């Protein structure tokens, strides 16, 4: 009896170990990808001073990455399901590493802009591929925890990636963080090559149709558009706030440039634990209820941060940490829901289009956020509170809208 039980449980244990290694590799890819995107924002004061940029020009530098990611994701959506997932991931990740290296080598604002566009082209596809592989490889009933682990890369990037990048920038110059990310990507590429399984079951019948047909099928499904709308709402409010946190807190709230890493360290440490917690609660209580709960919880820190006066640093850290915990936290059940919106045969194309729309939402939101704020004669930022009210409206709409999704859960309840 014991031998039989061991024989029965051994394959399951092995499967779970392989799944965990896969998820850690995907989390590492997410880590490098997210640090590459996020590091631009705390470097804002240095870059605006170095290149003599206005706040709107800096917002455009942030937006260029996202908009390029959006365009590339839309184009790739027509063909992504024709390729085996692992091979596609490795090729795209290699391109991302090279583009990030180019960012570090950029000698001017124009060259940096071009390199950021190239990084965005690969980065947008990369994020969609990671989410697609989670959807293909992990059953829906464990997908909340899987997303929590993969998206804990956001937390780790704020705990380690961004503060370490800022330290490198202060010691060796702003180029060094990009060199470090490119070097780390080589090691992560090797780990992914070893741990990501071959995933080709989605390819059946896809190659027989014209590339444009796959995109047409994705766009023709009304439920996909409901999911796309939810996805864009998740990012609309938050990314009118996030790119300008450092600029606002250092000019209006009294935070010194040396204290900026504390914001990301505190927020990252907290979300490193809460991302996994949100994942467990998502699978236990249901994706939709937990998504609504976390989204409503995000409203208060969004409004508090965008209206914050001069306060002691500990108070500021409480507000920014709560912001990171809830704003990033709602992405865990949100992405678990989005991976269940399409049928498996269209998941890669769907996630690519979704990534394109997310990137567009981030880029447009960052640009709108830059237009909302301005400077007073004494150099203070004004108008930041408008971004908080935009986030409130977007949150209330998506809390209602999430109930309209139809999910492919293979018989499992959402």
CSV table of C-alpha atoms in Angstrom, one decimal:
chain,number,residue,atom,x,y,z
A,1,UNK,CA,0.0,0.0,0.0
A,2,UNK,CA,2.8,2.4,0.9
A,3,UNK,CA,4.7,1.6,-2.2
A,4,UNK,CA,1.6,2.2,-4.3
A,5,UNK,CA,1.0,5.5,-2.7
A,6,UNK,CA,4.5,6.6,-3.2
A,7,UNK,CA,4.4,5.6,-6.9
A,8,UNK,CA,1.2,7.6,-7.2
A,9,UNK,CA,2.5,10.8,-5.5
A,10,UNK,CA,6.0,10.8,-6.9
A,11,UNK,CA,5.0,12.0,-10.4
A,12,UNK,CA,2.8,14.7,-8.9
A,13,UNK,CA,5.7,15.9,-6.7
A,14,UNK,CA,8.1,15.8,-9.7
A,15,UNK,CA,5.6,17.8,-11.8
A,16,UNK,CA,5.2,20.4,-9.1
A,17,UNK,CA,8.9,20.8,-8.7
A,18,UNK,CA,9.3,21.3,-12.5
A,19,UNK,CA,6.4,23.7,-12.4
A,20,UNK,CA,8.1,25.7,-9.6
A,21,UNK,CA,11.4,25.8,-11.5
A,22,UNK,CA,9.5,27.0,-14.6
A,23,UNK,CA,7.8,29.8,-12.6
A,24,UNK,CA,11.0,30.9,-11.0
A,25,UNK,CA,12.6,31.2,-14.4
A,26,UNK,CA,9.7,33.2,-15.7
A,27,UNK,CA,9.8,35.4,-12.6
A,28,UNK,CA,13.5,36.0,-13.3
A,29,UNK,CA,12.7,37.0,-16.9
A,30,UNK,CA,10.0,39.3,-15.5
A,31,UNK,CA,12.5,40.7,-13.0
A,32,UNK,CA,15.0,41.9,-15.7
A,33,UNK,CA,12.2,43.1,-17.9
A,34,UNK,CA,10.5,45.1,-15.1
A,35,UNK,CA,13.7,46.6,-13.8
A,36,UNK,CA,14.6,47.7,-17.3
A,37,UNK,CA,11.3,49.5,-17.5
A,38,UNK,CA,11.1,50.8,-13.9
A,39,UNK,CA,14.7,52.1,-13.6
A,40,UNK,CA,13.9,54.9,-16.0
A,41,UNK,CA,11.4,56.5,-13.6
A,42,UNK,CA,13.7,57.0,-10.5
A,43,UNK,CA,16.5,58.1,-12.9
A,44,UNK,CA,14.1,60.9,-14.0
A,45,UNK,CA,15.8,63.7,-12.0
A,46,UNK,CA,19.2,62.8,-13.2
A,47,UNK,CA,18.2,62.4,-16.9
A,48,UNK,CA,16.1,65.6,-17.0
A,49,UNK,CA,19.1,67.5,-15.6
A,50,UNK,CA,21.7,65.8,-17.8
A,51,UNK,CA,19.8,66.2,-21.1
A,52,UNK,CA,18.0,69.4,-20.1
A,53,UNK,CA,14.5,67.9,-20.5
A,54,UNK,CA,11.1,69.1,-19.5
A,55,UNK,CA,8.8,66.9,-17.5
A,56,UNK,CA,6.8,66.2,-20.6
A,57,UNK,CA,9.9,65.2,-22.6
A,58,UNK,CA,10.9,62.8,-19.8
A,59,UNK,CA,7.3,61.4,-19.9
A,60,UNK,CA,7.8,60.9,-23.6
A,61,UNK,CA,11.0,58.9,-22.9
A,62,UNK,CA,9.0,56.6,-20.6
A,63,UNK,CA,6.1,56.4,-23.0
A,64,UNK,CA,8.3,55.5,-26.0
A,65,UNK,CA,9.1,52.2,-24.5
A,66,UNK,CA,5.5,51.4,-23.8
A,67,UNK,CA,4.2,52.6,-27.2
A,68,UNK,CA,6.9,50.6,-29.0
A,69,UNK,CA,5.9,47.6,-27.0
A,70,UNK,CA,2.3,48.1,-28.0
A,71,UNK,CA,3.0,48.3,-31.7
A,72,UNK,CA,5.2,45.2,-31.6
A,73,UNK,CA,2.7,43.2,-29.6
A,74,UNK,CA,0.0,43.9,-32.0
A,75,UNK,CA,2.1,42.9,-35.0
A,76,UNK,CA,3.4,39.7,-33.3
A,77,UNK,CA,-0.1,38.7,-32.3
A,78,UNK,CA,-0.7,37.6,-35.9
A,79,UNK,CA,2.1,34.9,-35.9
A,80,UNK,CA,3.0,34.2,-32.2
A,81,UNK,CA,0.7,31.1,-32.0
A,82,UNK,CA,2.5,29.6,-35.0
A,83,UNK,CA,5.7,29.1,-32.9
A,84,UNK,CA,6.5,26.8,-30.1
A,85,UNK,CA,6.5,28.8,-26.9
A,86,UNK,CA,10.0,28.1,-25.6
A,87,UNK,CA,11.7,28.9,-28.8
A,88,UNK,CA,9.8,32.1,-29.2
A,89,UNK,CA,10.6,33.1,-25.6
A,90,UNK,CA,14.3,32.5,-26.0
A,91,UNK,CA,14.6,34.5,-29.3
A,92,UNK,CA,12.6,37.5,-28.0
A,93,UNK,CA,14.6,37.5,-24.7
A,94,UNK,CA,17.9,37.5,-26.6
A,95,UNK,CA,16.7,40.6,-28.5
A,96,UNK,CA,15.6,42.3,-25.3
A,97,UNK,CA,19.1,41.8,-23.8
A,98,UNK,CA,20.8,43.3,-26.8
A,99,UNK,CA,18.5,46.3,-26.8
A,100,UNK,CA,19.1,46.9,-23.1
A,101,UNK,CA,22.8,46.8,-23.8
A,102,UNK,CA,22.2,49.5,-26.4
A,103,UNK,CA,20.5,51.6,-23.8
A,104,UNK,CA,23.7,51.5,-21.7
A,105,UNK,CA,25.8,52.5,-24.7
A,106,UNK,CA,23.6,55.5,-25.7
A,107,UNK,CA,25.6,58.7,-25.8
A,108,UNK,CA,22.7,61.1,-26.1
A,109,UNK,CA,19.0,61.7,-25.5
A,110,UNK,CA,18.2,60.8,-29.1
A,111,UNK,CA,20.2,57.6,-29.0
A,112,UNK,CA,18.7,56.6,-25.7
A,113,UNK,CA,15.2,57.2,-27.1
A,114,UNK,CA,16.0,54.9,-30.1
A,115,UNK,CA,17.4,52.2,-27.8
A,116,UNK,CA,14.3,52.4,-25.5
A,117,UNK,CA,12.1,52.0,-28.5
A,118,UNK,CA,14.1,48.8,-29.4
A,119,UNK,CA,13.9,47.5,-25.9
A,120,UNK,CA,10.1,48.2,-25.9
A,121,UNK,CA,9.7,46.2,-29.1
A,122,UNK,CA,11.1,43.1,-27.5
A,123,UNK,CA,9.9,43.8,-24.0
A,124,UNK,CA,6.2,44.1,-25.0
A,125,UNK,CA,6.3,40.7,-26.6
A,126,UNK,CA,8.3,39.2,-23.7
A,127,UNK,CA,5.7,40.1,-21.1
A,128,UNK,CA,2.9,38.6,-23.1
A,129,UNK,CA,4.9,35.4,-23.7
A,130,UNK,CA,5.6,35.0,-20.0
A,131,UNK,CA,1.9,35.3,-19.2
A,132,UNK,CA,0.9,33.0,-22.0
A,133,UNK,CA,3.3,30.3,-20.8
A,134,UNK,CA,1.8,30.5,-17.3
A,135,UNK,CA,-1.6,30.1,-18.9
A,136,UNK,CA,-0.5,27.1,-21.0
A,137,UNK,CA,1.5,25.3,-18.3
A,138,UNK,CA,-0.4,25.9,-15.1
A,139,UNK,CA,-4.0,24.7,-14.4
A,140,UNK,CA,-6.6,27.4,-13.7
A,141,UNK,CA,-7.0,26.3,-10.1
A,142,UNK,CA,-3.3,27.0,-9.3
A,143,UNK,CA,-3.0,30.0,-11.6
A,144,UNK,CA,-3.5,32.6,-9.0
A,145,UNK,CA,-0.5,31.4,-7.0
A,146,UNK,CA,1.5,31.0,-10.2
A,147,UNK,CA,0.8,34.6,-11.2
A,148,UNK,CA,1.6,35.7,-7.6
A,149,UNK,CA,5.0,34.0,-7.9
A,150,UNK,CA,5.8,35.3,-11.4
A,151,UNK,CA,4.6,38.8,-10.5
A,152,UNK,CA,6.6,38.8,-7.3
A,153,UNK,CA,9.4,39.9,-9.7
A,154,UNK,CA,7.8,43.3,-9.5
A,155,UNK,CA,8.4,43.3,-5.8
A,156,UNK,CA,12.0,42.0,-6.1
A,157,UNK,CA,12.7,44.6,-8.7
A,158,UNK,CA,11.7,47.3,-6.3
A,159,UNK,CA,13.5,45.7,-3.3
A,160,UNK,CA,16.8,44.9,-5.1
A,161,UNK,CA,16.7,45.9,-8.8
A,162,UNK,CA,15.8,49.6,-8.6
A,163,UNK,CA,17.8,50.5,-5.4
A,164,UNK,CA,20.9,48.6,-6.8
A,165,UNK,CA,20.5,50.3,-10.1
A,166,UNK,CA,20.3,53.7,-8.5
A,167,UNK,CA,23.4,52.9,-6.5
A,168,UNK,CA,25.2,51.8,-9.7
A,169,UNK,CA,24.1,55.0,-11.4
A,170,UNK,CA,25.4,57.1,-8.5
A,171,UNK,CA,28.8,55.4,-8.5
A,172,UNK,CA,29.4,54.7,-12.2
A,173,UNK,CA,26.9,56.8,-14.0
A,174,UNK,CA,23.4,56.2,-15.4
A,175,UNK,CA,24.7,53.8,-18.1
A,176,UNK,CA,25.7,51.1,-15.6
A,177,UNK,CA,22.2,49.8,-14.6
A,178,UNK,CA,21.5,48.9,-18.2
A,179,UNK,CA,24.9,47.1,-18.6
A,180,UNK,CA,24.0,45.1,-15.4
A,181,UNK,CA,20.5,44.2,-16.6
A,182,UNK,CA,22.0,43.0,-20.0
A,183,UNK,CA,24.6,40.8,-18.2
A,184,UNK,CA,21.9,39.3,-15.8
A,185,UNK,CA,19.7,38.5,-18.8
A,186,UNK,CA,22.4,36.2,-20.2
A,187,UNK,CA,22.3,34.1,-17.0
A,188,UNK,CA,18.5,34.1,-16.9
A,189,UNK,CA,18.4,33.1,-20.6
A,190,UNK,CA,20.4,30.0,-19.7
A,191,UNK,CA,18.1,29.1,-16.8
A,192,UNK,CA,15.1,29.5,-19.1
A,193,UNK,CA,16.7,27.3,-21.7
A,194,UNK,CA,17.0,24.6,-19.1
A,195,UNK,CA,13.6,24.9,-17.3
A,196,UNK,CA,11.0,26.0,-19.8
A,197,UNK,CA,9.3,22.9,-21.4
A,198,UNK,CA,8.4,22.6,-25.0
A,199,UNK,CA,4.8,23.9,-25.5
A,200,UNK,CA,3.4,23.2,-28.9
A,201,UNK,CA,-0.1,21.8,-28.4
A,202,UNK,CA,-1.6,25.3,-29.2
A,203,UNK,CA,-0.1,25.1,-32.8
A,204,UNK,CA,-2.6,22.5,-34.1
A,205,UNK,CA,-4.4,24.0,-37.2
A,206,UNK,CA,-2.9,27.5,-36.6
A,207,UNK,CA,-0.3,27.4,-39.4
A,208,UNK,CA,-3.0,26.5,-42.0
A,209,UNK,CA,-4.6,29.9,-41.8
A,210,UNK,CA,-3.2,33.3,-43.0
A,211,UNK,CA,-1.5,35.3,-40.2
A,212,UNK,CA,-4.1,38.0,-40.4
A,213,UNK,CA,-6.9,35.5,-39.7
A,214,UNK,CA,-5.6,34.7,-36.2
A,215,UNK,CA,-5.7,38.4,-35.4
A,216,UNK,CA,-9.1,38.7,-36.9
A,217,UNK,CA,-10.4,35.8,-34.8
A,218,UNK,CA,-9.0,37.4,-31.6
A,219,UNK,CA,-10.5,40.8,-32.4
A,220,UNK,CA,-13.9,39.3,-33.5
A,221,UNK,CA,-14.6,37.8,-30.1
A,222,UNK,CA,-16.7,40.2,-27.9
A,223,UNK,CA,-15.4,38.5,-24.7
A,224,UNK,CA,-11.9,39.4,-25.7
A,225,UNK,CA,-12.8,43.1,-25.9
A,226,UNK,CA,-14.3,42.9,-22.4
A,227,UNK,CA,-11.0,41.5,-21.2
A,228,UNK,CA,-9.0,44.1,-23.1
A,229,UNK,CA,-11.1,46.9,-21.5
A,230,UNK,CA,-10.4,45.5,-18.1
A,231,UNK,CA,-6.7,45.2,-18.8
A,232,UNK,CA,-6.4,48.8,-20.0
A,233,UNK,CA,-8.5,50.1,-17.0
A,234,UNK,CA,-6.0,48.5,-14.6
A,235,UNK,CA,-3.2,50.6,-16.0
A,236,UNK,CA,-4.9,53.8,-17.0
A,237,UNK,CA,-5.0,55.4,-13.6
A,238,UNK,CA,-1.9,53.9,-12.0
A,239,UNK,CA,0.5,54.9,-14.9
A,240,UNK,CA,-0.6,58.5,-14.8
A,241,UNK,CA,0.8,58.4,-11.3
A,242,UNK,CA,3.8,56.0,-11.2
A,243,UNK,CA,6.3,57.7,-13.6
A,244,UNK,CA,6.1,61.0,-11.6
A,245,UNK,CA,6.4,59.6,-8.0
A,246,UNK,CA,10.1,60.4,-7.7
A,247,UNK,CA,9.7,63.9,-9.2
A,248,UNK,CA,6.7,64.8,-7.0
A,249,UNK,CA,8.1,63.4,-3.8
A,250,UNK,CA,11.5,65.1,-4.2
A,251,UNK,CA,10.1,68.5,-5.1
A,252,UNK,CA,6.8,68.7,-3.1
A,253,UNK,CA,7.0,66.3,-0.2
A,254,UNK,CA,10.5,66.9,1.0
A,255,UNK,CA,12.2,63.6,0.0
A,256,UNK,CA,15.9,64.0,-0.8
A,257,UNK,CA,17.4,62.3,-3.8
A,258,UNK,CA,19.5,60.0,-1.5
A,259,UNK,CA,16.3,58.8,0.2
A,260,UNK,CA,14.5,57.8,-3.1
A,261,UNK,CA,15.7,54.2,-2.9
A,262,UNK,CA,13.9,53.8,0.5
A,263,UNK,CA,10.6,54.3,-1.3
A,264,UNK,CA,11.3,51.3,-3.6
A,265,UNK,CA,12.9,49.2,-0.9
A,266,UNK,CA,10.0,49.6,1.5
A,267,UNK,CA,7.4,49.0,-1.2
A,268,UNK,CA,9.3,46.1,-2.7
A,269,UNK,CA,9.8,44.3,0.7
A,270,UNK,CA,6.1,44.6,1.4
A,271,UNK,CA,4.9,43.4,-2.0
A,272,UNK,CA,7.4,40.6,-2.0
A,273,UNK,CA,5.2,39.0,0.7
A,274,UNK,CA,1.8,40.3,-0.3
A,275,UNK,CA,2.1,39.2,-4.0
A,276,UNK,CA,2.2,35.6,-2.9
A,277,UNK,CA,-0.6,36.2,-0.3
A,278,UNK,CA,-2.8,37.7,-3.0
A,279,UNK,CA,-2.1,34.7,-5.2
A,280,UNK,CA,-3.2,32.2,-2.5
A,281,UNK,CA,-6.3,34.3,-1.7
A,282,UNK,CA,-7.1,34.5,-5.4
A,283,UNK,CA,-7.2,30.7,-5.7
A,284,UNK,CA,-9.0,30.2,-2.4
A,285,UNK,CA,-11.7,32.9,-2.5
A,286,UNK,CA,-12.1,33.4,-6.2
A,287,UNK,CA,-10.4,35.6,-8.8
A,288,UNK,CA,-13.2,38.1,-9.2
A,289,UNK,CA,-14.0,38.9,-5.5
A,290,UNK,CA,-10.3,39.2,-4.6
A,291,UNK,CA,-9.7,41.5,-7.7
A,292,UNK,CA,-12.5,43.8,-6.5
A,293,UNK,CA,-11.3,43.8,-2.9
A,294,UNK,CA,-7.7,44.7,-3.8
A,295,UNK,CA,-8.8,47.3,-6.4
A,296,UNK,CA,-11.0,49.2,-3.9
A,297,UNK,CA,-8.2,49.0,-1.4
A,298,UNK,CA,-5.9,50.8,-3.9
A,299,UNK,CA,-8.1,53.9,-4.1
A,300,UNK,CA,-7.0,55.4,-0.7
A,301,UNK,CA,-3.2,55.3,-1.3
A,302,UNK,CA,-3.6,56.5,-4.8
A,303,UNK,CA,-5.5,59.6,-3.7
A,304,UNK,CA,-3.2,60.1,-0.6
A,305,UNK,CA,0.0,59.9,-2.7
A,306,UNK,CA,-1.2,62.4,-5.3
A,307,UNK,CA,-2.3,64.9,-2.7
A,308,UNK,CA,0.5,64.5,-0.2
A,309,UNK,CA,1.9,67.7,1.4
A,310,UNK,CA,5.3,67.9,3.1
A,311,UNK,CA,5.4,65.0,5.6
A,312,UNK,CA,8.0,63.1,7.6
A,313,UNK,CA,9.7,60.4,5.6
A,314,UNK,CA,8.1,57.5,7.6
A,315,UNK,CA,4.7,58.8,6.8
A,316,UNK,CA,5.6,59.1,3.1
A,317,UNK,CA,6.9,55.5,3.1
A,318,UNK,CA,3.6,54.2,4.6
A,319,UNK,CA,1.7,55.9,1.8
A,320,UNK,CA,4.0,54.7,-1.0
A,321,UNK,CA,4.2,51.2,0.4
A,322,UNK,CA,0.5,50.9,0.5
A,323,UNK,CA,0.3,52.2,-3.0
A,324,UNK,CA,2.7,49.5,-4.3
A,325,UNK,CA,1.0,46.7,-2.3
A,326,UNK,CA,-2.5,47.4,-3.7
A,327,UNK,CA,-1.7,48.7,-7.1
A,328,UNK,CA,0.6,45.8,-8.0
A,329,UNK,CA,-1.6,43.4,-6.0
A,330,UNK,CA,-4.6,43.8,-8.2
A,331,UNK,CA,-2.6,42.6,-11.2
A,332,UNK,CA,-2.3,39.1,-9.6
A,333,UNK,CA,-6.0,38.1,-9.8
A,334,UNK,CA,-6.4,40.4,-12.8
A,335,UNK,CA,-3.8,38.6,-15.0
A,336,UNK,CA,-5.1,35.2,-13.8
A,337,UNK,CA,-8.5,36.3,-15.1
A,338,UNK,CA,-7.1,37.5,-18.4
A,339,UNK,CA,-5.3,34.3,-19.2
A,340,UNK,CA,-8.7,32.5,-18.9
A,341,UNK,CA,-10.5,34.8,-21.2
A,342,UNK,CA,-9.3,33.3,-24.5
A,343,UNK,CA,-9.4,29.7,-25.7
A,344,UNK,CA,-5.9,28.0,-25.4
A,345,UNK,CA,-5.4,28.0,-29.2
A,346,UNK,CA,-5.7,31.8,-29.3
A,347,UNK,CA,-4.0,32.5,-25.9
A,348,UNK,CA,-0.7,33.6,-27.4
A,349,UNK,CA,-2.3,36.0,-29.9
A,350,UNK,CA,-4.7,37.3,-27.3
A,351,UNK,CA,-2.0,38.0,-24.7
A,352,UNK,CA,0.1,39.7,-27.4
A,353,UNK,CA,-2.8,42.0,-28.3
A,354,UNK,CA,-3.5,42.5,-24.7
A,355,UNK,CA,0.2,43.3,-24.1
A,356,UNK,CA,0.0,45.8,-27.0
A,357,UNK,CA,-3.1,47.5,-25.5
A,358,UNK,CA,-1.5,47.5,-22.0
A,359,UNK,CA,1.6,49.1,-23.4
A,360,UNK,CA,-0.5,51.7,-25.2
A,361,UNK,CA,-2.4,52.3,-22.0
A,362,UNK,CA,0.8,52.8,-20.0
A,363,UNK,CA,2.3,55.0,-22.6
A,364,UNK,CA,-0.8,57.2,-23.1
A,365,UNK,CA,-1.4,57.3,-19.3
A,366,UNK,CA,2.3,58.4,-18.7
A,367,UNK,CA,1.9,61.0,-21.4
A,368,UNK,CA,-1.4,62.3,-20.0
A,369,UNK,CA,0.1,62.3,-16.5
A,370,UNK,CA,2.9,64.6,-17.8
A,371,UNK,CA,0.3,66.9,-19.3
A,372,UNK,CA,-1.7,67.0,-16.1
A,373,UNK,CA,1.3,68.3,-14.1
A,374,UNK,CA,3.1,71.6,-14.4
A,375,UNK,CA,5.6,73.6,-12.4
A,376,UNK,CA,4.9,76.7,-10.3
A,377,UNK,CA,7.3,79.7,-10.5
A,378,UNK,CA,9.2,78.3,-7.5
A,379,UNK,CA,9.6,74.9,-9.1
A,380,UNK,CA,7.0,72.8,-7.3
A,381,UNK,CA,4.8,70.3,-9.1
A,382,UNK,CA,1.1,71.2,-9.4
A,383,UNK,CA,-1.8,69.2,-10.9
A,384,UNK,CA,-0.6,65.8,-9.7
A,385,UNK,CA,-3.9,65.3,-7.8
A,386,UNK,CA,-5.8,65.1,-11.1
A,387,UNK,CA,-4.0,61.8,-11.7
A,388,UNK,CA,-5.4,60.5,-8.4
A,389,UNK,CA,-9.0,61.4,-9.4
A,390,UNK,CA,-8.4,59.7,-12.8
A,391,UNK,CA,-7.3,56.6,-11.0
A,392,UNK,CA,-10.4,56.6,-8.8
A,393,UNK,CA,-12.7,56.8,-11.8
A,394,UNK,CA,-10.9,54.0,-13.6
A,395,UNK,CA,-11.0,51.8,-10.5
A,396,UNK,CA,-14.7,52.2,-10.0
A,397,UNK,CA,-15.4,51.3,-13.6
A,398,UNK,CA,-13.3,48.2,-13.6
A,399,UNK,CA,-14.7,46.9,-10.3
A,400,UNK,CA,-18.1,46.9,-12.0
A,401,UNK,CA,-16.7,45.7,-15.4
A,402,UNK,CA,-14.9,42.6,-14.2
A,403,UNK,CA,-18.2,40.8,-13.7
A,404,UNK,CA,-18.8,40.8,-17.4
A,405,UNK,CA,-15.9,38.5,-18.3
A,406,UNK,CA,-16.6,34.9,-19.5
A,407,UNK,CA,-13.8,32.6,-18.5
A,408,UNK,CA,-12.4,29.3,-20.0
A,409,UNK,CA,-11.7,27.5,-16.7
A,410,UNK,CA,-12.1,23.8,-17.8
A,411,UNK,CA,-15.0,23.4,-15.4
A,412,UNK,CA,-13.4,25.3,-12.5
A,413,UNK,CA,-15.3,28.1,-10.9
A,414,UNK,CA,-13.8,31.6,-11.0
